[in-house]
XYZ file of C-alpha atoms in Angstrom:
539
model
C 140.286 157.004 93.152
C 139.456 160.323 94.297
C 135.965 160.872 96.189
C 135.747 164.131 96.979
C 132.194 163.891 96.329
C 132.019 161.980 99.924
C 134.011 164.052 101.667
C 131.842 167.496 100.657
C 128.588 166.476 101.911
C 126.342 163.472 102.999
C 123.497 163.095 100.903
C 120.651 161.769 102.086
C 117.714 159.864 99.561
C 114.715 160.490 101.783
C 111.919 159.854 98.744
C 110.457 156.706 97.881
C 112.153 155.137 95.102
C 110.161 154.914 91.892
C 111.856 151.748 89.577
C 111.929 152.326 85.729
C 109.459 149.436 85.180
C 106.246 150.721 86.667
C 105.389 152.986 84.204
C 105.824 151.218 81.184
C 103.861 148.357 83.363
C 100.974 150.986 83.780
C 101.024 151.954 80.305
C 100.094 148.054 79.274
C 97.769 147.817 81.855
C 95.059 150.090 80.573
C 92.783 150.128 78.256
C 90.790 151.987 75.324
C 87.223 152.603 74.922
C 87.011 150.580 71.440
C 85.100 147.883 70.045
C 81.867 148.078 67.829
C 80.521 151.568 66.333
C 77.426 150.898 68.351
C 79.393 150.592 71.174
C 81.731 153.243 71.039
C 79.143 155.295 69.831
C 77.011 154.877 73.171
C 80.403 155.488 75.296
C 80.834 151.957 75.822
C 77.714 152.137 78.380
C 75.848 149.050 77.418
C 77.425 146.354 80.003
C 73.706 146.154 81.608
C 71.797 146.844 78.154
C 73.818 143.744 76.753
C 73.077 142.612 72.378
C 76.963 143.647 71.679
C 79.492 141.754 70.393
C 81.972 144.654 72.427
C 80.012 143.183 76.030
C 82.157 139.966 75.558
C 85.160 142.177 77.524
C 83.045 144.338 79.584
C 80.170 142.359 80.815
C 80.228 138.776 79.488
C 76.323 138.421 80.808
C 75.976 140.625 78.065
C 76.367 138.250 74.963
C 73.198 136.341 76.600
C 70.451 139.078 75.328
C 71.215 138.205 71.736
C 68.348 136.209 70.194
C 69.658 135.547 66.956
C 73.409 134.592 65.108
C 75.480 137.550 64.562
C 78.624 138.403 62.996
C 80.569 141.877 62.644
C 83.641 143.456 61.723
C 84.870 146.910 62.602
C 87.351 149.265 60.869
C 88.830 152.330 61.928
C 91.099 155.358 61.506
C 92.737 157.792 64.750
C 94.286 160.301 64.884
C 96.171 162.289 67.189
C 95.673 166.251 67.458
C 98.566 168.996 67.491
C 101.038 166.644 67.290
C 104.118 166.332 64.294
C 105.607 163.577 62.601
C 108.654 161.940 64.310
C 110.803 159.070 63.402
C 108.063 155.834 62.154
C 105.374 157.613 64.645
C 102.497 158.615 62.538
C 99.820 161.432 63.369
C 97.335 159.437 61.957
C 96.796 155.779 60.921
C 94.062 152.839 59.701
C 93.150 150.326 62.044
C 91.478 146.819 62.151
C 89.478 147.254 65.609
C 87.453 144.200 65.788
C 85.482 141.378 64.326
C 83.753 138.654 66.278
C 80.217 136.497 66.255
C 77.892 135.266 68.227
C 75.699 131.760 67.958
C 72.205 131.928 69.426
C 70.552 128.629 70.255
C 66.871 128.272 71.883
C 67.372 125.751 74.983
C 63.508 126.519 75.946
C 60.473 128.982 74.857
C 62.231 131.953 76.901
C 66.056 130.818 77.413
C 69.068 130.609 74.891
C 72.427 129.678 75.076
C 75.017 131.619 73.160
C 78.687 130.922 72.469
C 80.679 133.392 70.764
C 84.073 134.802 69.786
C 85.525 138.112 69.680
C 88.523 140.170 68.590
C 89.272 143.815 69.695
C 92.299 145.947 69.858
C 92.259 146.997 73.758
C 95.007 149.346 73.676
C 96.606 151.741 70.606
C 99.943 152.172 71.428
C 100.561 155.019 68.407
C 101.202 158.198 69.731
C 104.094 161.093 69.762
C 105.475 163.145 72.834
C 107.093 166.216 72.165
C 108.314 167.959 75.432
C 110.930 170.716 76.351
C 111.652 173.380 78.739
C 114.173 175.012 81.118
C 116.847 172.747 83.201
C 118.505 175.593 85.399
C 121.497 173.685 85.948
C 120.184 170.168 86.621
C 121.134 167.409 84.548
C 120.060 163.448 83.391
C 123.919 163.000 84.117
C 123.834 164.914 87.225
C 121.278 162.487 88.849
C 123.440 159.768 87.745
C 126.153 161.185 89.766
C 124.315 161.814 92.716
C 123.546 158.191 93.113
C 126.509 157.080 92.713
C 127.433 159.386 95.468
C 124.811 158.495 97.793
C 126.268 155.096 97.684
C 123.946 153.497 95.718
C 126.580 151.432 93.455
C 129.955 152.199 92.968
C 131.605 152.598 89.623
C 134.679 150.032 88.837
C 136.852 149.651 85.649
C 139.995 149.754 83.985
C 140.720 151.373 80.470
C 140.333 148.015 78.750
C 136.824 147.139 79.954
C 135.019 150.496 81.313
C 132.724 150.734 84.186
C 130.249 148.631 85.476
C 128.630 149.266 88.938
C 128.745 147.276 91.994
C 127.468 146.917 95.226
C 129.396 147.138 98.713
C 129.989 143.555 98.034
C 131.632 143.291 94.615
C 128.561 142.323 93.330
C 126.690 143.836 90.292
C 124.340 146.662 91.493
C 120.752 146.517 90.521
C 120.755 150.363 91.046
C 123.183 150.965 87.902
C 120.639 151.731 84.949
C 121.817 151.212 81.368
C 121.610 155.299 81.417
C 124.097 155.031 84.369
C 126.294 153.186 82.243
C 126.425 155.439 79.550
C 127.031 158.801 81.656
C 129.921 156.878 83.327
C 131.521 155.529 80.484
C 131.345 157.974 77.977
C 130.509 161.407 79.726
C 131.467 161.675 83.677
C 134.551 159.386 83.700
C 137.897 161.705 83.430
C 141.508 160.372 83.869
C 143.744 162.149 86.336
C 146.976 162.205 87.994
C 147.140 161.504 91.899
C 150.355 160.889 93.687
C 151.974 159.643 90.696
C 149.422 157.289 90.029
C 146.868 157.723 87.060
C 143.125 157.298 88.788
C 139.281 158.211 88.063
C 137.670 161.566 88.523
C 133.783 162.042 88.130
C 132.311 164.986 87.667
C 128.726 165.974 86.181
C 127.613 168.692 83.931
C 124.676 171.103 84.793
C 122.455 171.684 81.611
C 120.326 174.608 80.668
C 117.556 172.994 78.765
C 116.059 169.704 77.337
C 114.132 168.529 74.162
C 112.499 164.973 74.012
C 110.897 163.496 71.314
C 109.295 160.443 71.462
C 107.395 158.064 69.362
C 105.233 154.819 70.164
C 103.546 152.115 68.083
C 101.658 149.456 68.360
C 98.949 147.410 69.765
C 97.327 145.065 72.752
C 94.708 142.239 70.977
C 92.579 140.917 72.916
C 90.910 137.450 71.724
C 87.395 136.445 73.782
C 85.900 133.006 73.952
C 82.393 133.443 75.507
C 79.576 131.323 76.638
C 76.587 132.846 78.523
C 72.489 132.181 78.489
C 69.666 133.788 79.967
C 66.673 132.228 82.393
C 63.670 132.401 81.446
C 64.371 136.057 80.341
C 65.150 137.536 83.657
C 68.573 136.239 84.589
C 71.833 136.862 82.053
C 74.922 135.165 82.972
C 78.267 134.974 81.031
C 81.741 134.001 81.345
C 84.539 135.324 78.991
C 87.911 133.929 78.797
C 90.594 136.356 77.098
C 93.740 135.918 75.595
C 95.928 139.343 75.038
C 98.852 139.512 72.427
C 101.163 142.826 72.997
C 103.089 144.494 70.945
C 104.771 147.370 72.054
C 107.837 149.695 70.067
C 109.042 152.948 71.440
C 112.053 155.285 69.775
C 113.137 158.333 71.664
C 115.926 161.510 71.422
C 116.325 162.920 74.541
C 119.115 165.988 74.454
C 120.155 168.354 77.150
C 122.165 171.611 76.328
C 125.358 171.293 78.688
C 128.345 173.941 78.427
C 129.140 175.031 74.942
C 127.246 171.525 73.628
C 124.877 169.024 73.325
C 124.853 165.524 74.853
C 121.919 163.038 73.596
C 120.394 159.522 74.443
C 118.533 157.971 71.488
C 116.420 154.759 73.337
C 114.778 152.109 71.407
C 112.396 149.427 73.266
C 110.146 146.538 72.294
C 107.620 144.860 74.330
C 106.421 141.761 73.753
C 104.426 139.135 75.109
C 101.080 137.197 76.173
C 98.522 137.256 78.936
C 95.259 135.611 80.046
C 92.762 136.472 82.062
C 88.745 135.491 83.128
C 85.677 138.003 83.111
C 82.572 136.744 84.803
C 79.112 138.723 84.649
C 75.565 138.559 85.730
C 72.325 140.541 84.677
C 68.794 140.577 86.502
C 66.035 142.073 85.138
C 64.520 142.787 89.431
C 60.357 143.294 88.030
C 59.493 140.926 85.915
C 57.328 143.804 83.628
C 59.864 145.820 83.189
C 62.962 146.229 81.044
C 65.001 148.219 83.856
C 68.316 146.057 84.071
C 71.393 146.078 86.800
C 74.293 144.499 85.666
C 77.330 143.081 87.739
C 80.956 142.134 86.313
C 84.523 141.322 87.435
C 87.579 140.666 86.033
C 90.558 138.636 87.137
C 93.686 139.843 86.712
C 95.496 139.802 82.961
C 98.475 137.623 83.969
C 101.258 139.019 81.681
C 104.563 136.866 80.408
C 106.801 139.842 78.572
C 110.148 140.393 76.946
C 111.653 143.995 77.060
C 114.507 144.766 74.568
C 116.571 147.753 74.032
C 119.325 149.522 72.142
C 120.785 152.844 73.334
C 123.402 155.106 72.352
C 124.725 157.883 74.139
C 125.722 161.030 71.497
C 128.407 162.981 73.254
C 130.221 165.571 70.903
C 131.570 167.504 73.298
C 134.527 164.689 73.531
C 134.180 164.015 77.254
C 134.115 160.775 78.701
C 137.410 158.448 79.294
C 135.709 155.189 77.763
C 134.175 154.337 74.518
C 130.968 152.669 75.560
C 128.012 154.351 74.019
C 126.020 151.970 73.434
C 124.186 149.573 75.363
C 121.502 146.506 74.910
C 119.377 144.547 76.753
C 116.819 141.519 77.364
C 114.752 140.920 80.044
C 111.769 138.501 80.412
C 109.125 139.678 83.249
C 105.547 139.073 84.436
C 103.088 141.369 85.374
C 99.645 140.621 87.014
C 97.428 143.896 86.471
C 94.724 144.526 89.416
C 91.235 143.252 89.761
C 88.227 145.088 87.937
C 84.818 145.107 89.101
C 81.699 146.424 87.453
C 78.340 147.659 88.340
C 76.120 148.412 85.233
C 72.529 149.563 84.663
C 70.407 149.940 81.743
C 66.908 151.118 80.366
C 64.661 150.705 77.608
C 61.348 152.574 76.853
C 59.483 151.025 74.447
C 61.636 150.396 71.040
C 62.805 153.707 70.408
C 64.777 154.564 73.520
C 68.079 153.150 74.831
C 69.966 154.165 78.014
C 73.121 153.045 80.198
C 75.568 153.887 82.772
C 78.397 151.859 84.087
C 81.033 151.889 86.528
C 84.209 150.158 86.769
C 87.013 150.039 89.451
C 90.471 148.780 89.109
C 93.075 149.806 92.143
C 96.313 150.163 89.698
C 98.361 150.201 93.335
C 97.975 146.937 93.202
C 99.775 146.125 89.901
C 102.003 143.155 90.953
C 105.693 143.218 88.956
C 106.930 139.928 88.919
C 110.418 138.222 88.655
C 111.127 135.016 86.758
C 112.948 133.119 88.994
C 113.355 129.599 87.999
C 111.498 126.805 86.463
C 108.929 124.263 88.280
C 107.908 120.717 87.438
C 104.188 119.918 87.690
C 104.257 116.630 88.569
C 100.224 115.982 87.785
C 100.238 116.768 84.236
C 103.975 115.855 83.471
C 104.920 118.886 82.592
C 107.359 122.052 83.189
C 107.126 125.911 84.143
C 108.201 129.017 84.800
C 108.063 130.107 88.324
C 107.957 133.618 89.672
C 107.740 135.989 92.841
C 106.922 139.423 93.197
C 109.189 141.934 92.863
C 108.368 143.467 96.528
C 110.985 146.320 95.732
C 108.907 147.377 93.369
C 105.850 146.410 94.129
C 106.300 149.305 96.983
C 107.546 151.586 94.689
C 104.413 151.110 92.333
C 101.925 151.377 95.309
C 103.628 155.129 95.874
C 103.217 156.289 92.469
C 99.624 154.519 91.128
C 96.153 154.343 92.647
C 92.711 153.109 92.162
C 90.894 154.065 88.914
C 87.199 154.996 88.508
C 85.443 154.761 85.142
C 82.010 156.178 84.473
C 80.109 155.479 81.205
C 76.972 157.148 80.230
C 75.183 156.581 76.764
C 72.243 156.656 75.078
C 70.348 155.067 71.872
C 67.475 156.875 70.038
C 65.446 155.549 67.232
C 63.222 157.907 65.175
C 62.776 154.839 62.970
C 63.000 151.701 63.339
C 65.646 151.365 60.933
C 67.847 154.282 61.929
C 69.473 154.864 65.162
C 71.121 158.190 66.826
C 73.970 157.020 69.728
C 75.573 159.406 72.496
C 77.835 158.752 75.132
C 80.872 159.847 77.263
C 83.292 158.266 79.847
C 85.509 160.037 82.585
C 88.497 157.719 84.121
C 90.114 159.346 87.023
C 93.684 159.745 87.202
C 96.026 156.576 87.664
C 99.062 158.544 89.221
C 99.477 160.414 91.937
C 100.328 163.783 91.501
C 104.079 163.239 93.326
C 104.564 160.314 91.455
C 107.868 159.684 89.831
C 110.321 157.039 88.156
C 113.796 156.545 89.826
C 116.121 153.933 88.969
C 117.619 153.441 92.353
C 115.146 151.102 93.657
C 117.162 147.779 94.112
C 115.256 145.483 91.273
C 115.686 144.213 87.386
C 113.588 146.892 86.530
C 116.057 149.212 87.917
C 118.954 148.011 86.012
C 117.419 147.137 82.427
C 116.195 150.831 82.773
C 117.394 152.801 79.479
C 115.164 156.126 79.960
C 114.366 158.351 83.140
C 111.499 160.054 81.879
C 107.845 159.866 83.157
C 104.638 161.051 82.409
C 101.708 161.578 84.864
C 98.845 161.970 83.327
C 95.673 163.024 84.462
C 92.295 162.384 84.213
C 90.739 160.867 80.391
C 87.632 162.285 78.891
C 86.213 161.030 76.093
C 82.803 162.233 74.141
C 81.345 160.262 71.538
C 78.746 159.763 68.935
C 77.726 157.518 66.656
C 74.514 156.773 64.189
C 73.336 153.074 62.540
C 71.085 151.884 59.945
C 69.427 148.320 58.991
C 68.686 147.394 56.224
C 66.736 143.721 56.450
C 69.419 141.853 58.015
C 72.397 144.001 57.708
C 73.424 146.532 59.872
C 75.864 149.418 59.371
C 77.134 151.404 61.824
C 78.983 154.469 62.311
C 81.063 156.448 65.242
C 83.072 158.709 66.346
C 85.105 159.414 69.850
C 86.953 162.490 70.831
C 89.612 161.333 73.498
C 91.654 164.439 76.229
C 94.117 163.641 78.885
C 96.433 166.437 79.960
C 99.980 165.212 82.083
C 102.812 166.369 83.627
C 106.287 165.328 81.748
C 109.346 165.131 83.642
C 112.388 163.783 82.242
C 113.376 162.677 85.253
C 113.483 161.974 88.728
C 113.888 165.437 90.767
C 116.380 165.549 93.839
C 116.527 168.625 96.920
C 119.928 169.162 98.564
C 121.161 172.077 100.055
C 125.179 169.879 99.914
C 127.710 171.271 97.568
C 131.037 169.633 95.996
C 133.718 171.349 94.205
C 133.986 170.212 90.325
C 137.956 168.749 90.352
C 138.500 170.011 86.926
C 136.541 173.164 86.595
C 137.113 174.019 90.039
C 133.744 175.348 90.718
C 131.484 175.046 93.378
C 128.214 172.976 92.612
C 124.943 171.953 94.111
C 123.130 169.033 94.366
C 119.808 170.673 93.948
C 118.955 168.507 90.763
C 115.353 170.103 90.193
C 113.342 169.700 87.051
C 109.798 171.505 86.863
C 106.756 169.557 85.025
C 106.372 169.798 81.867
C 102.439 170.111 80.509
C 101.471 167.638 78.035
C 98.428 166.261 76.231
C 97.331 163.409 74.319
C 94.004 164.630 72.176
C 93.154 161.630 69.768
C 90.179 161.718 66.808
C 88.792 158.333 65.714
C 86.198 157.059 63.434
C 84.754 153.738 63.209
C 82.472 151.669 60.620
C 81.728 148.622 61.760
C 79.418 146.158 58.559
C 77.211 143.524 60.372
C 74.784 140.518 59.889
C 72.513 138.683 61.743
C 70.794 135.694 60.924
């Protein structure tokens, strides 16, 4: 085989190594300011001021102000701003957001306790990203090449079976991504005559610009079984235990311009899965004449058992390539463990017309633990198997590079000019979750590495969100009304950047070529419009 790519230069892969998992990880581990109308509509702000079916999640303490039986059900519909229909990705869509009750029992003249359920979708998965821009000669295959290169796996095959990649070892390389595979086998790989013998020649194409388009769908429930009372009207306490359902489906076309063509990767991915997790919460009322309230929450970690699946299919019209592989599909089952979250809440009444709250939450997303399946266990106590796992340390690292610690602030406020009608404000800010030189790169030695089937990443910025909302009772019913305006700006790359000043000579073009495989950021945004109605009753 001829390697005159090793004889040209010596590359050397100085960055830390960014694994394809991480930031579909992230994307699962966040979640939405939704719930109730009166919720939303106050910003979400209410963890200390408590009476909401939507404090189940946030501040389980919360469900132990009710006095009285509830029951509500919330509908809504998003949409998403400047953005065009693409593949089954929507602009805008209807959405069931919640429903849930509470039961309210007197356990002495100033102490309840209160048992209740609720449903709420924690995460909307529906959005489109359109991106494109400039290349200047670097390339999705180029980067491919490069690796290989560096030494990172080495590509083997024969013209019956293609080429897989392997380690120094003969052993399968968890470096060779799925988009690996396709490059080699159906765009890099060239036949060629050496000494009489017939052997492999790689060689990469520089491209001159990109176009992705990308559509997501789907949803994260979130089911919470509550119990919480109060003391003697002073002390709230609450614990919440929460069961998540994902679903998760993402269809992309990503195409780069190369030569006199176009090559393109069409990626489609499911997620599914389950995940638990506990939410504790306290609130004191500190002077016993005053309604003035401080709150305090945390959260354990959602402990997440997924299945990834995808089906890819390298387009390549330009008739390069010595092997007919273009496609490729995989299934991998994973845990993740997403970080702590703690809470510090306070809230204010004056008299019965006035309402106000602020909260803030911290979750350090550094932390996010990927985890490997890696056997099964026998508990021996309840006579009974499991799944056993580890951390994926490899990329556990590469997570801590490219995520940080999260701040959320909520602010909102109720007024009532009546006593029947209310008038709700309220906005959040959540810092950014990745650092600004954050980026995904399959060459990080893990599963998450090799199941990869995209390079792209997004790293998105700070969230805003501004909301309103209004609500009227009539006797025993309550309706209720909001609306939230949601902006986050990022930075698309479709993928991984890499700096050399080495050059090798192309074997069949015979031109000279650099390994300066730089892509510049691409802005992006994610503006999203929602309304919700949410019909109640108490009793």
């Amino acid at each position: 085989m001829k390697k005159l790519f090793y004889v040209s230069f010596a590359l050397v892969l100085s960055l830390p190594a960014m694994a394809q998992e991480t930031y579909e990880n992230a994307n699962i581990a966040t979640q939405d300011l939704n719930g109730t109308a009166r919720y939303v509509g106050m910003g979400g702000a209410m963890d200390a001021l408590g009476a909401d079916l939507s404090t189940m999640s946030s501040n389980p303490a919360g469900i132990g102000l009710f006095r009285r039986s509830s029951v509500a059900a919330t509908a809504g519909f998003m949409s998403q701003q400047d953005a065009k229909k693409f593949d089954f990705g929507n602009t805008s869509h209807a959405s069931f957001d919640q429903i849930g009750f509470v039961y309210s029992a007197a356990s002495g003249r100033s102490s309840f306790i209160n048992v209740g359920f609720n449903y709420h979708k924690s995460r909307d998965f529906n959005y489109i990203l359109k991106a494109s821009n400039t290349l200047k000669g670097a390339s999705q295959n180029k980067l491919s090449f490069i690796k290989q290169a560096d030494e990172l796996f080495y590509p083997e095959g024969n013209l019956d079976d293609g080429i897989n990649g392997y380690d120094s070892r003969g052993n399968e390389a968890s470096t060779f991504t799925q988009v690996d595979y396709l490059y080699y086998n159906a765009l890099l790989t060239q036949e060629i005559e050496e000494d009489g013998k017939t052997v492999l020649d790689f060689n990469p194409y520089d491209a001159t610009t990109f176009n992705m388009d990308r559509a997501n769908k789907g949803y994260i429930g979130e089911y919470d079984f509550n119990i919480s009372g109060n003391i003697n009207d002073r002390v709230y306490l609450g614990i919440t235990f929460g069961v998540y359902d994902v679903h998760y489906k993402g269809y992309s076309e990503y195409t780069e311009t190369i030569r006199a063509g176009n090559v393109s990767i069409a990626d489609e991915r499911t997620i599914t899965g389950n995940g638990f997790d506990v939410k504790a919460g306290v609130i004191v009322r500190p002077i016993e004449n005053s309604p003035f309230r401080i709150g305090l929450s945390v959260s354990s970690p959602t402990f997440y058992s997924l299945t990834t699946e995808n089906v890819t299919r390298l387009d390549n019209g330009l008739q390069y390539g010595e092997y007919d592989a273009y496609h490729s599909s995989e299934a991998y089952d994973f845990r993740i463990n997403t970080p702590w979250k703690f809470g510090l809440s306070l809230g204010h009444t004056i008299g019965n017309y006035l309402a106000l709250g602020a909260s803030y939450e911290y979750a350090d997303y550094s932390a996010l633990d990927s985890r490997i399946i890696d056997g099964d266990g026998y508990d021996w106590w309840t006579d009974s198997y499991y799944e056993s796992s580890s951390s994926d340390k490899e990329m556990n690292d590469a997570t801590s590079y490219s995520l940080k610690g999260v701040s959320t602030i909520k602010l909102g406020a109720e007024y009532k000019p009546s006593p029947e009608l209310a008038i709700r404000l309220g906005y959040n800010y959540v810092s950014p979750m990745y650092n600004d030189n954050g980026f995904k790169d399959g060459s990080v030695w893990s599963p998450g590495s090799w199941y990869a089937s995209a390079t792209d990443y997004t790293n998105w910025k700070s969230t805003n969100r501004i909301t309103c909302g209004v609500g009227y009772q009539i006797d025993k019913f309550t309706i209720d009304l909001a609306y939230q305006y949601s902006v986050q700006n990022g930075d698309f790359y479709p993928f991984m950047s890499y700096d050399s000043s080495k050059t090798f000579v192309n074997s069949v073009t015979g031109e000279t070529m650099s390994f300066n495989n730089v892509c510049d950021a691409t802005e992006v945004s994610n503006k999203r419009h929602q309304v919700l109605l949410t019909l109640g009753y108490r009793f």
